[in-house]
Coordinates of C-alpha atoms in Angstrom, one line a residue:
M287 CA 188.6 -124.2 -62.9
A288 CA 190.2 -120.5 -63.8
S289 CA 193.6 -121.7 -63.0
K290 CA 193.5 -123.7 -66.2
A291 CA 191.7 -122.0 -68.6
K292 CA 193.4 -120.5 -71.3
I293 CA 193.2 -117.1 -73.0
V294 CA 194.4 -115.9 -76.0
V295 CA 194.9 -111.7 -76.2
V296 CA 195.6 -109.8 -79.3
D297 CA 196.4 -106.6 -79.7
D298 CA 198.8 -104.6 -82.3
S299 CA 199.8 -102.7 -79.2
R300 CA 202.5 -103.9 -77.2
T301 CA 202.3 -102.1 -74.0
Q302 CA 198.1 -102.7 -73.9
R303 CA 198.9 -106.4 -74.6
S304 CA 201.3 -106.5 -71.6
T305 CA 199.1 -104.8 -69.5
I306 CA 196.1 -107.1 -70.0
S307 CA 198.4 -110.3 -70.2
L308 CA 199.7 -109.5 -66.7
A309 CA 196.3 -109.1 -64.8
L310 CA 194.8 -112.3 -66.5
E311 CA 197.9 -114.1 -65.6
Q312 CA 198.1 -112.4 -62.2
K313 CA 194.3 -114.0 -62.1
G314 CA 195.7 -117.5 -62.7
Y315 CA 194.6 -117.8 -66.1
Q316 CA 197.2 -118.9 -68.9
V317 CA 197.9 -116.1 -71.5
I318 CA 198.9 -116.8 -75.3
Q319 CA 199.6 -113.2 -77.1
G320 CA 199.4 -112.0 -80.3
S321 CA 199.7 -109.3 -82.4
N322 CA 197.5 -108.9 -85.1
G323 CA 194.3 -110.5 -86.9
L324 CA 195.7 -113.0 -88.4
D325 CA 197.6 -114.0 -85.2
A326 CA 194.0 -114.1 -83.5
I327 CA 193.1 -117.0 -85.8
S328 CA 196.2 -118.7 -85.8
L329 CA 196.1 -119.1 -82.2
V330 CA 192.7 -119.9 -82.2
H331 CA 193.3 -122.8 -84.1
S332 CA 196.5 -124.4 -83.0
E333 CA 195.9 -123.4 -79.2
N334 CA 191.9 -124.3 -79.2
P335 CA 191.7 -121.4 -76.0
D336 CA 188.7 -121.0 -73.6
L337 CA 188.5 -117.3 -74.6
L338 CA 189.5 -114.6 -77.0
V339 CA 190.2 -111.0 -76.1
S340 CA 190.9 -108.5 -78.9
D341 CA 191.6 -105.4 -79.5
I342 CA 189.3 -103.8 -82.4
M343 CA 191.4 -101.1 -84.4
M344 CA 194.4 -103.7 -85.4
P345 CA 196.5 -104.2 -88.9
E346 CA 195.1 -106.8 -91.8
L347 CA 192.3 -108.0 -89.5
K348 CA 190.0 -106.0 -87.5
G349 CA 188.7 -106.8 -83.8
Y350 CA 185.0 -107.6 -85.0
Q351 CA 186.4 -109.3 -88.4
V352 CA 188.1 -112.1 -86.2
C353 CA 185.3 -112.3 -84.3
R354 CA 182.7 -112.4 -87.9
L355 CA 185.1 -115.1 -88.6
L356 CA 185.5 -117.4 -85.9
K357 CA 181.3 -117.0 -85.3
N358 CA 180.6 -118.1 -88.8
D359 CA 183.3 -121.4 -88.0
P360 CA 181.4 -124.8 -86.6
A361 CA 185.1 -125.1 -85.0
T362 CA 185.0 -122.0 -83.4
E363 CA 181.4 -120.7 -82.9
D364 CA 181.3 -121.1 -79.2
L365 CA 184.2 -119.4 -78.7
P366 CA 183.8 -116.7 -76.1
V367 CA 185.0 -113.1 -77.9
I368 CA 185.4 -109.8 -75.9
L369 CA 186.3 -107.2 -78.1
L370 CA 188.4 -103.9 -76.3
T371 CA 186.7 -101.0 -77.5
T372 CA 187.1 -96.4 -76.7
L373 CA 184.8 -94.2 -76.1
D374 CA 185.2 -92.7 -79.2
H375 CA 184.5 -95.3 -81.7
Q376 CA 180.9 -95.9 -80.8
E377 CA 180.4 -97.6 -84.5
H378 CA 183.1 -100.2 -83.5
R379 CA 180.4 -101.3 -81.3
F380 CA 178.0 -101.6 -83.5
W381 CA 180.0 -103.9 -85.9
G382 CA 181.5 -105.7 -82.9
K383 CA 177.5 -106.6 -81.6
E384 CA 176.8 -107.5 -85.6
A385 CA 179.3 -109.7 -85.6
G386 CA 178.4 -111.8 -82.6
A387 CA 180.6 -110.4 -79.8
D388 CA 179.8 -112.0 -76.4
S389 CA 181.1 -108.5 -74.4
Y390 CA 183.0 -105.4 -75.2
V391 CA 185.1 -104.3 -72.4
L392 CA 186.3 -100.0 -72.3
K393 CA 190.1 -99.8 -72.7
A394 CA 191.3 -98.5 -69.1
A395 CA 194.1 -98.7 -66.8
D396 CA 191.7 -100.7 -64.5
S397 CA 191.8 -104.0 -64.9
T398 CA 188.9 -105.2 -62.8
P399 CA 186.1 -104.6 -65.1
L400 CA 187.7 -107.1 -67.9
E401 CA 188.4 -109.3 -65.1
K402 CA 185.1 -109.6 -64.2
E403 CA 183.7 -109.7 -67.8
V404 CA 186.3 -112.9 -68.4
A405 CA 185.0 -114.9 -64.9
R406 CA 181.6 -114.3 -65.9
L407 CA 181.7 -115.7 -70.1
L408 CA 184.1 -118.7 -68.5
K409 CA 181.2 -119.8 -66.2
E410 CA 178.4 -119.1 -68.7
K411 CA 179.7 -120.3 -72.0
K412 CA 180.8 -124.0 -71.9
R413 CA 183.0 -124.7 -74.8
L414 CA 183.6 -128.5 -76.6
P415 CA 185.9 -130.6 -75.6
E416 CA 189.3 -130.1 -77.2
E417 CA 189.4 -133.7 -78.9
E418 CA 186.0 -132.3 -80.6
R419 CA 187.1 -128.7 -81.4
R420 CA 190.6 -130.1 -83.4
R421 CA 188.4 -132.9 -84.8
K422 CA 186.1 -129.9 -86.6
S423 CA 188.9 -127.9 -87.3
G424 CA 190.6 -129.7 -89.2
L425 CA 193.6 -127.8 -89.5
P426 CA 197.5 -127.6 -89.3
I427 CA 199.0 -126.0 -87.0
G428 CA 200.4 -122.5 -87.5
R429 CA 199.7 -119.4 -89.5
Q430 CA 199.5 -120.9 -93.3
G431 CA 196.9 -123.3 -91.4
A432 CA 195.3 -119.7 -90.4
Q433 CA 195.2 -117.8 -93.5
G434 CA 193.8 -121.5 -95.5
R435 CA 191.4 -121.3 -92.7
L436 CA 190.7 -117.7 -93.5
T437 CA 189.9 -118.2 -96.9
D438 CA 187.5 -121.4 -96.3
L439 CA 185.6 -118.7 -93.6
L440 CA 185.7 -116.1 -96.0
D441 CA 184.4 -117.9 -99.2
R442 CA 181.9 -119.0 -96.5
L443 CA 180.7 -115.8 -95.8
L444 CA 180.7 -114.6 -99.5
F445 CA 178.3 -118.0 -100.5
E446 CA 176.4 -116.9 -97.5
A447 CA 175.7 -113.5 -98.4
T448 CA 175.1 -114.1 -102.3
I449 CA 172.1 -117.3 -101.3
A450 CA 170.8 -114.1 -98.6
N451 CA 171.1 -111.3 -101.6
R452 CA 169.8 -113.2 -104.2
I453 CA 167.1 -114.9 -102.1
R454 CA 166.1 -110.8 -100.7
E455 CA 165.8 -109.9 -104.4
V456 CA 162.5 -112.2 -104.8
G457 CA 160.9 -109.9 -101.9
R458 CA 160.2 -107.4 -104.9
F459 CA 157.0 -109.1 -105.3
S460 CA 156.5 -108.9 -101.4
G461 CA 152.7 -109.1 -100.8
N462 CA 152.5 -111.6 -103.1
L463 CA 153.1 -114.9 -101.9
I464 CA 153.1 -117.4 -105.1
R465 CA 154.8 -114.8 -107.2
S466 CA 157.3 -113.9 -104.5
L467 CA 157.7 -118.1 -104.3
E468 CA 158.4 -118.3 -108.0
G469 CA 160.9 -115.7 -107.9
F470 CA 162.8 -118.1 -105.0
F471 CA 162.5 -121.7 -107.1
E472 CA 164.0 -120.0 -109.5
F473 CA 167.2 -119.5 -107.9
F474 CA 166.8 -122.3 -105.4
Q475 CA 167.3 -125.0 -108.2
E476 CA 169.9 -123.9 -109.4
L477 CA 172.0 -124.2 -105.8
I478 CA 170.5 -127.5 -104.9
D479 CA 169.9 -130.7 -106.9
Y480 CA 166.4 -132.4 -106.3
Q481 CA 163.7 -133.7 -107.8
I482 CA 160.8 -132.5 -105.2
A483 CA 160.7 -129.6 -102.9
I484 CA 158.3 -128.7 -100.2
L485 CA 157.8 -125.9 -98.5
Y486 CA 154.6 -125.6 -96.3
V487 CA 153.1 -123.2 -93.9
R488 CA 150.6 -123.8 -91.2
T489 CA 148.7 -120.6 -90.0
A490 CA 145.4 -120.8 -88.4
N491 CA 143.2 -123.6 -89.6
Q492 CA 145.0 -123.6 -92.7
L493 CA 148.2 -125.6 -94.1
R494 CA 149.4 -124.5 -97.1
L495 CA 152.0 -126.9 -99.3
I496 CA 154.3 -125.4 -101.9
L497 CA 155.3 -128.4 -104.2
H498 CA 158.3 -127.7 -106.6
P499 CA 158.8 -130.8 -109.0
Q500 CA 161.2 -130.1 -111.6
G501 CA 162.5 -132.2 -114.3
S502 CA 159.8 -134.9 -115.4
V503 CA 158.5 -136.3 -111.9
P504 CA 155.9 -139.2 -111.7
A505 CA 152.7 -137.9 -109.8
G506 CA 152.8 -140.8 -108.0
L507 CA 156.5 -139.6 -106.6
L508 CA 154.9 -136.4 -105.6
E509 CA 152.2 -138.0 -103.2
T510 CA 155.4 -139.9 -102.0
A511 CA 156.9 -136.6 -100.8
K512 CA 154.0 -135.4 -98.9
K513 CA 153.5 -138.7 -97.1
M514 CA 157.0 -138.6 -96.1
L515 CA 156.6 -135.4 -94.4
W516 CA 153.4 -137.0 -92.8
N517 CA 155.4 -139.9 -91.8
E518 CA 158.6 -138.7 -91.0
G519 CA 157.2 -136.1 -88.4
F520 CA 158.1 -133.1 -90.3
L521 CA 154.1 -132.4 -90.4
T522 CA 151.1 -133.4 -88.6
P523 CA 147.8 -132.2 -90.4
T524 CA 144.9 -131.9 -87.8
D525 CA 141.5 -132.9 -89.0
T526 CA 139.9 -128.8 -88.7
E527 CA 142.7 -128.2 -91.1
A528 CA 142.2 -127.3 -94.3
V529 CA 145.3 -128.0 -96.6
E530 CA 146.1 -125.7 -99.7
E531 CA 148.2 -127.0 -102.3
H532 CA 150.0 -125.1 -104.9
I533 CA 152.0 -127.1 -107.5
L534 CA 154.2 -124.2 -109.4
N535 CA 155.1 -126.0 -112.5
P536 CA 152.6 -128.6 -113.1
E537 CA 154.0 -129.2 -116.5
C538 CA 156.9 -131.4 -115.0
L539 CA 154.5 -134.0 -113.5
S540 CA 154.1 -137.0 -115.5
K541 CA 151.6 -139.4 -115.6
E542 CA 154.6 -142.3 -115.6
E543 CA 154.4 -144.7 -112.3
P544 CA 157.8 -144.5 -110.1
A545 CA 160.5 -146.9 -111.3
N546 CA 159.8 -150.2 -108.9
G547 CA 161.9 -149.6 -105.9
T548 CA 162.2 -146.0 -106.1
N549 CA 163.3 -144.5 -102.4
L550 CA 163.4 -140.8 -102.1
A551 CA 165.9 -139.3 -99.8
V552 CA 164.8 -136.2 -97.8
L553 CA 166.1 -133.1 -95.7
F554 CA 164.2 -131.0 -94.2
S555 CA 164.8 -127.4 -92.3
P556 CA 162.5 -125.8 -90.2
F557 CA 161.6 -122.0 -90.0
P558 CA 162.0 -121.7 -86.1
M559 CA 161.0 -117.8 -85.7
L560 CA 157.8 -118.2 -87.7
P561 CA 154.8 -117.8 -85.3
E562 CA 153.2 -120.3 -87.3
E563 CA 155.2 -123.9 -88.2
G564 CA 157.0 -124.2 -91.4
G565 CA 159.6 -126.0 -92.7
L566 CA 161.3 -126.4 -96.4
A567 CA 161.8 -130.0 -97.4
V568 CA 164.1 -131.0 -100.3
F569 CA 163.7 -134.8 -102.1
N570 CA 166.0 -137.3 -104.2
S571 CA 165.9 -140.8 -105.1
N572 CA 169.3 -140.3 -105.1
P573 CA 170.7 -140.4 -101.4
A574 CA 174.3 -139.7 -102.6
H575 CA 173.4 -135.7 -103.6
Y576 CA 172.9 -134.8 -99.5
T577 CA 176.2 -134.0 -97.7
E578 CA 176.5 -132.3 -94.8
E579 CA 177.3 -129.1 -97.1
T580 CA 173.9 -129.5 -98.5
N581 CA 172.2 -130.2 -94.9
H582 CA 174.3 -126.5 -94.2
T583 CA 172.8 -124.4 -97.1
L584 CA 169.1 -125.8 -96.9
K585 CA 169.7 -124.1 -92.9
I586 CA 170.9 -121.0 -94.5
V587 CA 168.0 -120.7 -97.3
A588 CA 165.7 -121.7 -94.7
R589 CA 166.6 -118.9 -92.6
E590 CA 167.0 -116.5 -95.4
L591 CA 163.6 -117.2 -96.9
E592 CA 161.4 -117.4 -92.8
S593 CA 161.6 -113.3 -93.5
I594 CA 160.0 -113.1 -96.8
L595 CA 157.5 -115.6 -95.7
K596 CA 156.6 -113.5 -92.5
F597 CA 156.3 -110.2 -94.5
N598 CA 154.2 -112.2 -97.1
L599 CA 151.9 -114.0 -94.8
Q600 CA 151.3 -110.7 -92.5
A601 CA 150.9 -108.8 -96.5
E602 CA 148.0 -111.3 -96.7
A603 CA 146.7 -111.0 -93.4
L604 CA 145.6 -106.9 -93.9
E605 CA 144.8 -107.4 -97.3
K606 CA 141.9 -110.1 -95.5
L607 CA 141.4 -107.5 -93.6
K608 CA 141.0 -105.0 -95.9
A609 CA 138.3 -106.8 -98.1
D610 CA 136.6 -107.8 -95.3
F611 CA 135.9 -104.1 -94.4
T612 CA 135.3 -103.1 -98.3
A613 CA 133.1 -106.3 -98.7
M614 CA 130.8 -104.9 -95.6
M615 CA 131.1 -101.1 -96.6
I616 CA 130.3 -101.5 -100.1
H617 CA 127.5 -103.5 -99.3
D618 CA 126.3 -101.1 -97.0
L619 CA 126.4 -98.5 -99.8
R620 CA 125.3 -100.7 -102.8
S621 CA 122.1 -101.5 -101.1
P622 CA 120.3 -97.7 -100.5
L623 CA 122.0 -96.9 -104.1
T624 CA 119.7 -99.8 -105.6
A625 CA 116.6 -98.8 -103.8
I626 CA 117.4 -95.2 -105.3
L627 CA 117.4 -96.3 -108.7
S628 CA 114.4 -98.5 -108.3
A629 CA 112.5 -95.6 -106.8
A630 CA 113.8 -93.4 -110.0
A631 CA 112.1 -95.9 -112.4
L632 CA 109.2 -96.1 -111.2
V633 CA 108.7 -92.5 -111.0
G634 CA 110.2 -91.8 -114.5
D635 CA 107.8 -94.7 -115.6
G636 CA 104.8 -92.5 -114.1
L637 CA 103.3 -95.1 -111.7
V638 CA 103.4 -92.4 -108.7
G639 CA 101.8 -89.7 -110.7
P640 CA 102.4 -87.7 -113.8
V641 CA 106.1 -86.2 -114.8
S642 CA 106.9 -83.4 -117.1
E643 CA 109.5 -83.8 -119.2
E644 CA 111.9 -81.5 -117.3
Q645 CA 111.4 -84.1 -114.8
K646 CA 112.5 -86.7 -116.9
K647 CA 115.3 -85.1 -117.9
W648 CA 116.8 -84.8 -114.1
L649 CA 115.7 -88.1 -113.2
V650 CA 117.4 -89.6 -115.7
K651 CA 120.6 -87.9 -115.1
M652 CA 120.0 -89.1 -111.5
E653 CA 119.8 -92.7 -112.7
A654 CA 123.5 -92.0 -114.4
G655 CA 125.2 -90.7 -111.8
T656 CA 123.6 -93.7 -109.6
H657 CA 124.7 -96.3 -112.3
N658 CA 128.2 -94.6 -112.2
L659 CA 128.3 -95.3 -108.9
L660 CA 127.4 -97.8 -108.5
D661 CA 130.2 -99.3 -111.5
L662 CA 132.7 -97.3 -109.2
I663 CA 131.5 -99.5 -106.3
N664 CA 131.5 -102.9 -107.6
D665 CA 135.0 -101.9 -109.2
F666 CA 136.4 -101.1 -106.0
L667 CA 134.7 -104.3 -104.4
D668 CA 136.4 -106.3 -107.9
L669 CA 139.6 -104.9 -107.2
S670 CA 139.8 -106.0 -103.7
K671 CA 139.0 -108.8 -103.5
I672 CA 141.6 -109.9 -106.4
E673 CA 144.3 -107.8 -104.8
A674 CA 143.3 -110.0 -101.5
G675 CA 144.0 -113.4 -103.7
R676 CA 140.2 -113.7 -102.3
I677 CA 138.7 -114.5 -106.3
E678 CA 139.8 -118.0 -107.3
L679 CA 139.6 -119.2 -110.7
V680 CA 137.1 -121.2 -111.8
K681 CA 138.9 -122.3 -115.0
E682 CA 137.4 -124.6 -118.0
E683 CA 138.5 -125.7 -121.3
M684 CA 136.8 -123.3 -123.4
D685 CA 136.9 -121.7 -126.8
L686 CA 137.6 -117.8 -127.3
V687 CA 135.6 -117.2 -130.6
P688 CA 131.9 -117.6 -128.9
L689 CA 133.0 -115.4 -126.2
I690 CA 134.3 -112.9 -128.4
Q691 CA 131.7 -112.9 -130.8
S692 CA 129.1 -112.4 -127.2
S693 CA 131.2 -109.7 -126.2
L694 CA 130.8 -107.9 -129.4
D695 CA 127.2 -108.8 -129.8
N696 CA 126.7 -107.0 -126.1
Y697 CA 128.1 -104.1 -127.6
L698 CA 126.8 -103.7 -131.0
I699 CA 123.7 -101.4 -130.3
L700 CA 126.2 -98.8 -128.8
A701 CA 128.2 -98.9 -131.8
Q702 CA 125.4 -98.6 -134.2
D703 CA 124.5 -95.4 -132.3
K704 CA 127.7 -94.0 -132.9
K705 CA 128.0 -95.1 -136.6
L706 CA 131.3 -97.4 -135.4
S707 CA 132.5 -100.0 -137.1
L708 CA 132.4 -103.2 -134.5
R709 CA 134.1 -106.3 -136.3
S710 CA 136.2 -109.3 -135.3
S711 CA 139.7 -110.7 -136.5
I712 CA 140.5 -114.2 -135.6
A713 CA 143.1 -116.9 -136.8
Q714 CA 142.0 -120.5 -137.8
G715 CA 143.1 -123.6 -135.9
L716 CA 142.8 -121.2 -132.6
L717 CA 143.8 -123.5 -130.0
P718 CA 141.3 -123.9 -126.6
I719 CA 142.5 -122.4 -123.2
Q720 CA 141.7 -123.2 -119.7
A721 CA 140.4 -120.3 -118.5
D722 CA 137.1 -118.5 -116.5
P723 CA 134.9 -117.3 -119.1
R724 CA 133.3 -114.8 -116.8
R725 CA 136.2 -113.2 -115.6
L726 CA 137.4 -112.7 -119.1
D727 CA 134.2 -111.6 -120.5
Q728 CA 134.8 -108.6 -117.5
V729 CA 138.2 -108.3 -119.1
F730 CA 136.7 -108.3 -122.8
S731 CA 133.4 -105.4 -121.9
N732 CA 135.8 -103.3 -120.1
L733 CA 138.4 -103.3 -123.0
L734 CA 135.3 -102.4 -125.5
S735 CA 133.9 -100.1 -123.5
N736 CA 137.0 -98.1 -123.2
A737 CA 137.5 -98.5 -126.7
L738 CA 133.8 -96.9 -127.5
K739 CA 134.6 -94.6 -124.9
F740 CA 137.1 -92.8 -126.8
T741 CA 136.4 -93.1 -130.7
P742 CA 134.5 -90.6 -131.8
E743 CA 132.2 -91.3 -134.3
G744 CA 132.7 -92.9 -137.8
G745 CA 135.6 -94.8 -136.8
A746 CA 136.5 -98.1 -136.3
I747 CA 136.9 -101.2 -133.6
E748 CA 138.4 -104.9 -133.8
V749 CA 138.7 -107.9 -131.4
G750 CA 141.2 -109.9 -132.6
A751 CA 142.9 -113.5 -131.4
S752 CA 145.8 -115.9 -132.8
A753 CA 147.8 -118.2 -132.1
E754 CA 151.3 -117.2 -130.7
N755 CA 154.0 -120.3 -130.4
G756 CA 152.0 -123.1 -129.8
T757 CA 151.8 -121.9 -126.3
E758 CA 149.7 -119.1 -126.0
V759 CA 146.8 -117.1 -127.7
K760 CA 147.2 -113.1 -128.1
V761 CA 144.0 -111.0 -127.9
W762 CA 143.4 -107.4 -128.8
V763 CA 141.4 -104.8 -129.0
K764 CA 141.9 -102.2 -131.5
D765 CA 140.2 -98.8 -132.0
S766 CA 140.6 -95.8 -134.1
G767 CA 140.2 -93.2 -131.3
V768 CA 141.7 -90.4 -129.3
G769 CA 145.6 -92.9 -128.4
I770 CA 147.1 -92.5 -125.5
S771 CA 150.7 -90.1 -125.2
A772 CA 153.9 -91.7 -124.2
E773 CA 153.9 -90.3 -120.9
E774 CA 150.6 -91.7 -120.1
I775 CA 151.6 -95.0 -121.6
G776 CA 153.5 -96.1 -118.6
Q777 CA 151.1 -95.2 -116.4
I778 CA 147.9 -96.7 -117.3
F779 CA 147.8 -100.0 -115.9
E780 CA 147.6 -98.1 -112.5
K781 CA 144.9 -97.8 -109.8
Y782 CA 142.8 -94.8 -110.6
R783 CA 145.0 -93.5 -113.0
Q784 CA 142.8 -92.0 -116.5
S785 CA 144.8 -91.1 -119.6
S786 CA 144.1 -87.0 -119.9
S787 CA 141.8 -87.9 -122.8
G788 CA 139.8 -89.8 -120.4
K789 CA 139.3 -86.8 -117.6
T790 CA 138.0 -85.1 -120.6
S791 CA 136.0 -87.2 -121.8
D792 CA 131.7 -87.3 -121.6
Q793 CA 131.9 -90.5 -120.2
K794 CA 133.8 -90.3 -117.0
G795 CA 135.5 -94.0 -115.8
T796 CA 136.5 -95.2 -112.3
G797 CA 140.1 -95.5 -112.8
L798 CA 140.1 -99.3 -112.5
G799 CA 139.0 -100.9 -114.9
L800 CA 142.4 -100.9 -116.7
V801 CA 143.8 -102.4 -113.3
I802 CA 141.1 -104.7 -113.0
C803 CA 141.8 -106.2 -116.3
K804 CA 145.9 -106.6 -115.2
M805 CA 144.9 -108.7 -112.7
I806 CA 142.5 -111.0 -113.7
V807 CA 145.3 -111.8 -117.4
E808 CA 148.1 -112.1 -114.8
T809 CA 146.1 -113.9 -112.1
H810 CA 145.5 -116.5 -115.2
G811 CA 149.3 -116.4 -116.5
G812 CA 148.9 -114.0 -118.9
K813 CA 150.2 -110.4 -119.6
I814 CA 148.8 -107.2 -121.0
W815 CA 150.1 -104.1 -122.2
V816 CA 149.0 -101.2 -124.9
E817 CA 150.5 -99.7 -128.2
S818 CA 148.7 -96.3 -128.5
Q819 CA 149.7 -93.3 -130.5
E820 CA 148.2 -89.9 -129.9
G821 CA 145.6 -89.2 -132.5
K822 CA 146.1 -92.4 -134.0
G823 CA 143.9 -95.0 -131.6
S824 CA 144.8 -97.5 -128.8
T825 CA 145.6 -101.4 -128.8
F826 CA 145.2 -103.3 -125.9
F827 CA 147.1 -106.6 -126.3
F828 CA 147.1 -109.4 -123.6
T829 CA 147.5 -113.2 -124.1
L830 CA 146.7 -116.7 -122.5
P831 CA 148.4 -119.9 -121.7
S832 CA 146.7 -122.2 -124.6

């Protein structure tokens, strides 16, 4: 009943405080008064009230700061809070809302609006029993206890804000889910001790598992962790779903069998706001590593990670739509262009009648223009597929030497026509690599084509490869051509960018070749860059894991 309800009223103005307290006491409430923010914290923990009425502008702690601290404390998060505002401080209402205040009442001579809000909140917001609130609080009564609690709460807020900021940093990779999650797990493993972490997201007819083992984890233990997700009811795949797995650092998996009697402890937190089902689970063979604090931290992480997942999933869906539209459009464009080429070849060969030299000249121009347009269309299709993640590498263990030699052979005649020296420089004992030969051939073709295009007669082109630190192979394509200015080097791998030499060249490019090279190399786990001086040639380097 209302007569038993206990209310803390806090205002640094004695007149305001007394007026509000008197009005509430006349309604049968028990009222306890405080004069500042620290009083509010102290009285809430010592008196266990049913509701707090607080002014916003107070010394030491403002009303919305008090509210935020109380709402962030498990012992007081269910306490209804009314903030007293004025019409000329709209920003205070904003901060109060962000702090989680349950209601706002304008300061006025008439206390009726406040009395109505107090009655409403006491009816709607039922607090935990006093014994349970005291147990959750666990603090001594008095101002010193309030200051200790305040320190704990500020530590908690700082901790949560740090987690939020670090996780949002990985959002800079937004649009690429796997890259975002690689950045996320680099931070997450600093935060929580685990052997295996599994993030899963269910989208339309697809279940995606992202697995992150750390240390040295037997592969069998990873399978045990996945089965636990099934058996514990966290995850129930359907028969119609395609399951897609990504192991972010497979080098941590060992072929050893798990030790006898190895059991995994699991903590799990769902992503409740995702329209799709999803969650984050961590596993450890030592249950002592998982405490209530660990569980609380995991919930914070899941909450913050959710927004990045939502953005990436939406971006992926848009990229898929774009790739589907592009593929359809390009198919419709490529068919008539192929027909034009075939018709031009028939006419040029004289199969439909005599052709004069002047006509042949124009037919050659028509064929060249059509080929350029087809190249542009094919490059655009490749780019859209890679950006949408629609190209899966067909990796195999391969030797780079035959691929390099084959690429050089393909351009040998063109090099001879321009009187260019075309040679290779390959170190001995080059390690095999895991790569997609067709896609790497595309990289070599783009780089060699550019080198031939921008190297004048009598110049030289070199393709080389060497081992780097035993973990990767470095490849380069070096030319003695016109070079790239320092201002343009930083933009050379951007879409539709061409160097000034490319813009003035007789052989126009699409501005997409280097972008495609970059994406293919990075999809392999490598990196690509260029070193160049204007007038002295360019060297394009890329690395591949061995």
